[in-house]
Amino acid sequence: MTAELANVAVLGSTGSIGRNTLEVIAASGGRLRPVALSAHSNLDLLVCQAQALHPRWIVASDPLSAATHDWSGLPSDVELLVGTDGLETVARRGEVEIVVAAIVGSAGVAGTWAAVEAGKTVALANKETMVVAGQLVTELAHQTGARIVPVDSEHSAVFQALQAGRREEVKRIILTASGGPFRNHTAQQLENVTLADALRHPTWTMGPKITIDSATMMNKALEIIEARWLFDLRPDQIDVVVHPQSIVHSLVEFVDGSVIAQLGSPDMRLPIQYALTHPLRLPGPATSLDFSERMRLDFEPADLDRFPALSLGLEAARAGGTAGAVLNAANEAAVAEFRAGKLHFTEIVPRCRAVLEQHQFDARPSLERLFELDRWARQEVMRWACL
Ligand code: NAD
Ligand code: MG
């Protein structure tokens, strides 16, 4: 971003990342202008955002919700687009310079893909895009000149720390994980956790799906795959360490043994803002760390026995091809079943492993094939839930 104004499309503006993005935009002193917003079913909030911000377009991506919604409050200067096609349309619009990919799940892939195809700057929160189609998306970005800047706090930290050395001097990256609400639970205690327990994250306030992913540590599994593609690393160059305070957001080790970390309070507005203003750093709304208080930074190894999602993430990162798409879709479906009370917390990861092991692996799939497997993996999880 230059000192001039940038037009921003926020796909998923009603979610946790979306709302934080609008706060960053509001605090930008007019440098960032929201020109497109989207929501799936929370259309009251979308209209409220449209009334406050007057974007050129809003997208109601769920046609059923859009059809029954009362749109009388929508300002006349805001154009309404309906359906997932609308997401792709706004992502490609010439007036849009930055697309914030803040939709949850593989539903976010299409809009992100359209933005990359159109050569935009993509502020990527939707890690599922990289998990599902990281290879194809990064190849497409090379062709179109699109820039993909991470929003995920760990990947933003790596992106920032990488600036301390040259690419070929990187030995490995170390992703930090809070460990979630069950970090100290025994295997037996994990058997008894409820949905309410899983939704109580100790350090971050986030949407429900990623909060549950943090509790199983599937979030870190997905982040390993995300990092593999974002930074073009071999899977054996990606480590995970548990850091309960969520202050060190990740680290890069260079070949000389020097380790560079990025620190900040657990506030997503900081990585969101950096993705929107990079390479500039500007004052912003994120809270500062307070060094006048005693502060501890603990690091402990991740327990792969209690949190088998991590091994699954590493395996899928090593396998590449269709593995990420299948793992991601199985997880989305299993988390939905858990939220519906149809699956136990400890069944989420084994269910994902079973679906991953069953699928017809393809090392070089097309985007269409990945979408097919996404649908297949969801059906497999649902089918088993009915048995
Ligand atoms: P959320 O559930 O709070 O919001 C999701 C947004 O996506 C909403 O605007 C919703 O309307 C939209 N949406 C939901 N289903 C959709 C569909 N089928 N089609 C189109 N739009 C749909 O989620 P969130 O916590 O903001 O997470 C968004 C993304 O950012 C996820 O990929 C998550 O992993 C990633 N992320 C989030 C955080 C965080 O702090 N929340 C941190 C790092 C990464
Ligand atoms: Mg993260």
XYZ file of C-alpha atoms and ligand atoms in Angstrom:
432
model
C 0.000 0.000 0.000
C 1.185 3.510 -0.752
C 0.320 6.642 1.149
C -2.729 6.865 -1.129
C -6.143 5.476 -0.547
C -6.853 1.767 -1.131
C -10.245 0.271 -1.906
C -10.967 -2.847 0.128
C -13.473 -5.670 -0.355
C -14.185 -7.548 2.878
C -15.531 -11.025 2.112
C -17.109 -12.187 5.372
C -17.476 -8.718 6.921
C -19.928 -9.866 9.616
C -17.560 -12.430 11.168
C -14.927 -12.010 13.832
C -12.139 -11.173 11.358
C -14.540 -9.123 9.227
C -15.628 -6.926 12.143
C -12.027 -6.463 13.301
C -11.132 -5.495 9.719
C -13.819 -2.806 9.692
C -12.349 -1.417 12.942
C -8.907 -1.262 11.323
C -10.402 0.464 8.280
C -12.281 2.950 10.505
C -9.029 3.820 12.288
C -7.045 4.241 9.055
C -7.769 7.947 8.712
C -9.369 7.435 5.311
C -6.446 5.487 3.774
C -8.588 2.371 3.492
C -12.072 2.507 1.995
C -14.540 -0.387 2.281
C -16.102 -0.753 -1.185
C -17.602 -4.251 -0.846
C -18.898 -6.259 2.114
C -20.419 -9.730 2.356
C -22.328 -11.965 4.739
C -23.924 -15.368 4.466
C -26.935 -15.247 6.743
C -26.399 -12.439 9.275
C -28.053 -9.963 6.918
C -29.280 -7.564 9.627
C -25.674 -6.862 10.534
C -24.713 -6.601 6.854
C -27.393 -3.927 6.283
C -26.239 -2.148 9.433
C -22.662 -2.122 8.087
C -23.937 -0.855 4.718
C -25.812 1.989 6.441
C -22.696 3.021 8.346
C -20.109 2.630 5.579
C -21.914 3.024 2.241
C -19.879 0.492 0.245
C -20.595 0.255 -3.499
C -21.667 -3.386 -3.221
C -22.843 -5.827 -0.621
C -23.079 -9.552 -1.254
C -25.630 -11.774 0.490
C -23.996 -15.097 -0.340
C -26.827 -17.360 0.856
C -29.686 -16.940 -1.661
C -32.265 -18.484 0.685
C -31.575 -15.984 3.480
C -31.431 -13.154 0.926
C -34.831 -14.106 -0.531
C -36.626 -13.812 2.806
C -34.788 -10.753 4.095
C -36.420 -7.314 4.303
C -34.032 -5.087 2.355
C -35.948 -1.827 2.918
C -33.163 -0.475 5.162
C -30.507 -0.803 2.472
C -29.236 2.638 1.341
C -30.111 3.366 -2.303
C -26.460 3.961 -3.279
C -25.481 0.398 -2.292
C -25.901 -2.359 -4.896
C -27.000 -5.785 -3.624
C -25.547 -8.943 -5.202
C -26.904 -12.344 -4.233
C -25.223 -15.758 -4.185
C -21.631 -16.971 -4.211
C -21.184 -15.614 -7.754
C -21.503 -12.178 -6.186
C -18.385 -12.839 -4.081
C -16.392 -13.641 -7.210
C -17.825 -10.614 -9.013
C -16.763 -8.116 -6.348
C -13.359 -9.817 -5.876
C -12.650 -9.182 -9.582
C -13.976 -5.609 -9.824
C -11.421 -3.129 -11.183
C -12.082 -0.646 -8.359
C -11.104 -3.218 -5.724
C -7.407 -3.249 -4.817
C -7.315 -5.378 -1.671
C -9.555 -8.359 -0.986
C -9.803 -9.463 2.640
C -10.590 -13.192 2.568
C -12.452 -13.519 5.884
C -15.048 -16.192 5.078
C -14.843 -19.321 7.211
C -14.197 -22.737 5.677
C -13.738 -23.960 2.131
C -16.705 -21.738 1.189
C -14.035 -19.033 1.109
C -11.974 -20.637 -1.649
C -13.997 -19.350 -4.638
C -13.797 -15.665 -3.694
C -10.105 -15.912 -2.826
C -9.422 -17.726 -6.096
C -11.226 -14.997 -8.073
C -9.163 -12.306 -6.311
C -5.892 -14.129 -7.039
C -6.931 -14.697 -10.654
C -7.609 -10.952 -10.977
C -4.133 -10.175 -9.603
C -5.340 -8.418 -6.437
C -3.620 -8.063 -3.101
C -5.254 -10.684 -0.909
C -5.218 -10.278 2.874
C -5.707 -13.935 3.675
C -7.513 -14.941 6.864
C -9.269 -17.884 5.200
C -6.525 -20.448 5.864
C -8.780 -23.136 4.394
C -7.997 -21.747 0.915
C -4.354 -22.739 1.371
C -5.205 -26.051 3.006
C -7.569 -27.024 0.203
C -5.721 -25.646 -2.824
C -2.405 -24.145 -1.670
C -0.392 -25.447 -4.590
C -2.832 -24.250 -7.266
C -3.406 -20.895 -5.560
C 0.304 -20.122 -5.193
C 0.965 -21.121 -8.805
C -1.904 -18.888 -9.935
C -0.541 -15.984 -7.871
C 2.846 -16.355 -9.611
C 1.111 -16.118 -12.981
C -1.141 -13.160 -12.195
C 1.172 -11.205 -9.890
C -1.360 -11.352 -7.040
C 0.160 -10.760 -3.613
C -1.062 -12.980 -0.791
C -0.387 -11.426 2.608
C -1.196 -13.495 5.694
C -3.696 -12.345 8.313
C -3.444 -15.451 10.492
C -1.410 -14.206 13.474
C 1.229 -16.960 13.288
C 1.761 -16.501 9.577
C 1.843 -12.731 9.920
C 4.542 -13.218 12.575
C 6.552 -15.478 10.247
C 6.044 -13.021 7.380
C 7.429 -10.235 9.582
C 10.299 -12.280 11.058
C 11.385 -13.484 7.611
C 12.352 -9.902 6.832
C 15.368 -10.341 9.152
C 17.241 -12.544 6.673
C 17.353 -13.922 3.166
C 15.062 -16.680 1.979
C 17.876 -19.250 1.558
C 19.095 -18.486 5.103
C 15.903 -19.819 6.725
C 16.381 -23.087 8.606
C 12.859 -23.565 9.930
C 9.831 -21.791 11.306
C 8.226 -22.471 14.660
C 4.474 -21.870 14.870
C 3.202 -21.094 18.348
C -0.031 -22.633 19.638
C -1.893 -21.505 22.741
C -2.794 -25.128 23.400
C -6.467 -24.149 23.620
C -8.763 -24.667 26.608
C -7.742 -28.323 27.099
C -3.963 -27.894 27.135
C -3.663 -29.548 30.550
C -6.525 -32.021 30.214
C -5.758 -35.715 30.568
C -6.965 -38.078 27.852
C -9.761 -39.090 30.229
C -10.829 -35.499 30.906
C -10.948 -34.894 27.152
C -13.614 -37.622 26.928
C -15.999 -35.466 28.943
C -15.665 -32.022 27.380
C -18.791 -30.224 26.210
C -19.439 -27.782 23.376
C -19.495 -24.898 25.880
C -16.046 -25.967 27.190
C -14.649 -26.132 23.650
C -15.986 -22.654 22.837
C -14.146 -21.074 25.794
C -10.750 -20.136 24.358
C -8.237 -18.919 26.969
C -6.559 -16.125 24.977
C -8.360 -15.346 21.681
C -11.925 -14.276 20.835
C -12.769 -15.820 17.455
C -15.571 -17.367 15.412
C -16.957 -20.725 16.610
C -15.348 -23.010 13.996
C -11.765 -21.851 14.557
C -12.354 -21.843 18.326
C -13.253 -25.536 18.212
C -10.318 -26.167 15.856
C -8.077 -24.570 18.490
C -9.458 -26.921 21.137
C -8.671 -30.044 19.058
C -5.476 -28.373 17.788
C -6.713 -29.013 14.253
C -6.244 -25.272 13.816
C -2.490 -25.759 14.161
C -2.646 -28.730 11.781
C -4.318 -26.505 9.178
C -1.768 -23.778 9.889
C 1.133 -26.151 9.167
C -0.314 -26.747 5.702
C -1.072 -23.036 5.279
C 2.556 -22.157 6.152
C 3.931 -24.812 3.815
C 2.321 -23.064 0.833
C 2.487 -19.436 1.945
C 6.236 -19.583 2.541
C 7.194 -22.399 0.155
C 8.704 -24.525 2.936
C 9.248 -28.255 3.203
C 6.998 -29.755 5.896
C 10.094 -30.786 7.895
C 10.966 -27.078 8.185
C 7.757 -26.387 10.170
C 7.638 -27.010 13.921
C 4.983 -26.284 16.529
C 5.536 -25.191 20.118
C 2.876 -24.595 22.759
C 3.007 -21.057 24.142
C -0.007 -20.504 26.425
C 0.243 -16.694 26.692
C -0.248 -16.090 22.915
C 2.212 -13.190 22.935
C 4.975 -14.645 20.768
C 2.999 -15.212 17.586
C 5.641 -17.360 15.855
C 9.375 -17.592 15.230
C 11.840 -18.054 12.385
C 15.175 -19.794 12.919
C 17.941 -18.896 10.485
C 20.847 -21.181 9.520
C 23.208 -19.504 12.013
C 20.900 -20.473 14.900
C 19.454 -16.991 15.413
C 15.733 -17.075 16.198
C 13.595 -14.040 15.361
C 10.160 -13.774 16.958
C 7.256 -11.374 16.555
C 5.424 -10.343 19.732
C 2.174 -8.528 20.319
C -0.943 -8.757 22.428
C -3.505 -11.343 21.257
C -5.391 -8.828 19.117
C -6.188 -9.712 15.496
C -6.392 -6.053 14.533
C -2.582 -5.954 14.412
C -2.001 -8.719 11.804
C -5.080 -7.528 9.876
C -3.711 -3.991 9.719
C -0.232 -5.161 8.698
C -1.742 -7.207 5.857
C -3.654 -4.112 4.685
C -0.834 -1.573 4.958
C 2.291 -3.670 4.234
C 5.040 -2.589 3.685
C 4.009 0.425 5.760
C 3.542 0.329 9.511
C 0.984 2.800 10.789
C -0.431 3.619 14.222
C -3.557 1.510 14.723
C -6.215 0.343 17.156
C -4.418 -2.820 18.396
C -3.556 -2.854 22.095
C 0.136 -2.549 23.052
C 2.004 -4.986 25.288
C 2.463 -3.684 28.810
C 6.060 -4.254 29.967
C 5.479 -2.394 33.241
C 3.722 -5.532 34.509
C 5.494 -8.840 35.194
C 5.084 -10.993 32.103
C 5.909 -14.665 31.565
C 6.554 -16.340 28.262
C 6.327 -20.144 28.544
C 7.111 -22.651 25.822
C 6.404 -26.360 26.005
C 6.467 -29.172 23.473
C 3.149 -30.134 21.895
C 1.707 -33.467 23.063
C 0.952 -35.465 19.932
C -0.702 -38.284 21.900
C -3.376 -36.089 23.447
C -3.657 -33.916 20.340
C -3.371 -36.298 17.373
C -4.611 -33.591 14.977
C -1.057 -32.280 14.828
C 0.353 -35.532 13.396
C -2.508 -35.587 10.929
C -1.650 -32.054 9.793
C 1.998 -32.970 9.289
C 1.049 -36.097 7.348
C -1.301 -34.141 5.100
C 1.359 -31.456 4.564
C 3.871 -34.139 3.533
C 1.396 -35.898 1.248
C 0.233 -32.707 -0.539
C -2.113 -33.278 -3.503
C -5.665 -33.961 -2.389
C -4.826 -34.610 1.298
C -5.385 -31.042 2.539
C -8.781 -30.674 0.856
C -10.031 -33.967 2.285
C -8.699 -33.298 5.774
C -10.225 -29.826 5.780
C -13.665 -30.896 4.564
C -13.806 -33.851 6.963
C -12.913 -31.505 9.795
C -15.531 -28.909 8.802
C -18.208 -31.599 8.696
C -17.065 -33.221 11.952
C -17.008 -29.851 13.736
C -20.546 -29.161 12.464
C -21.654 -32.562 13.795
C -19.995 -31.825 17.144
C -21.770 -28.457 17.310
C -25.054 -30.214 16.548
C -24.435 -32.618 19.436
C -24.119 -35.631 17.108
C -20.429 -36.335 17.568
C -18.228 -36.409 20.633
C -15.282 -34.026 20.886
C -12.736 -36.874 20.903
C -14.295 -38.366 17.751
C -13.556 -35.332 15.570
C -9.923 -36.124 14.777
C -10.258 -39.930 14.379
C -13.152 -39.290 11.981
C -10.919 -36.987 9.944
C -8.125 -39.563 9.889
C -10.467 -42.318 8.699
C -11.833 -40.192 5.837
C -8.342 -39.067 4.850
C -7.051 -42.636 4.759
C -10.020 -43.818 2.702
C -9.883 -41.248 -0.041
C -8.511 -41.737 -3.544
C -5.295 -39.774 -3.367
C -4.237 -37.723 -6.358
C -0.888 -35.903 -6.295
C -1.824 -33.287 -8.914
C -5.566 -32.569 -8.686
C -7.472 -29.848 -10.535
C -9.545 -27.303 -8.603
C -12.717 -29.111 -9.748
C -11.387 -32.408 -8.372
C -10.603 -30.734 -5.030
C -14.158 -29.389 -4.823
C -15.522 -32.862 -5.659
C -13.458 -34.408 -2.880
C -14.560 -31.652 -0.502
C -18.181 -32.722 -1.111
C -17.288 -36.429 -0.869
C -15.442 -36.042 2.463
C -18.389 -34.170 3.994
C -20.786 -36.891 2.882
C -18.524 -39.569 4.374
C -18.534 -37.845 7.764
C -22.330 -37.418 7.647
C -22.844 -41.022 6.504
C -20.893 -42.354 9.459
C -22.727 -40.057 11.823
C -25.954 -41.819 10.756
C -24.614 -45.363 11.313
P -16.799 -16.232 11.708
O -17.606 -17.458 11.805
O -16.795 -15.265 12.827
O -17.232 -15.409 10.373
C -17.355 -16.050 9.161
C -17.805 -15.096 8.049
O -17.969 -15.893 6.862
C -19.135 -14.401 8.299
O -19.109 -13.111 7.726
C -20.160 -15.272 7.556
O -21.281 -14.555 7.097
C -19.332 -15.763 6.375
N -19.745 -17.091 5.907
C -20.023 -18.188 6.683
N -20.359 -19.228 5.890
C -20.300 -18.792 4.606
C -20.554 -19.404 3.354
N -20.957 -20.691 3.252
N -20.390 -18.664 2.227
C -20.005 -17.353 2.315
N -19.765 -16.723 3.489
C -19.894 -17.437 4.624
O -15.303 -16.708 11.351
P -13.911 -16.007 11.754
O -13.503 -16.460 13.091
O -13.970 -14.548 11.444
O -12.919 -16.723 10.728
C -12.864 -16.372 9.357
C -11.601 -16.988 8.749
O -10.454 -16.384 9.352
C -11.481 -18.488 9.006
O -10.877 -19.089 7.881
C -10.525 -18.573 10.194
O -9.782 -19.766 10.227
C -9.615 -17.389 9.913
N -8.978 -16.836 11.125
C -9.748 -16.299 12.098
C -9.151 -15.768 13.219
C -9.981 -15.088 14.282
O -9.423 -14.471 15.176
N -11.292 -15.165 14.232
C -7.755 -15.816 13.370
C -6.999 -16.386 12.348
C -7.616 -16.885 11.220
Mg -3.694 -18.640 13.818
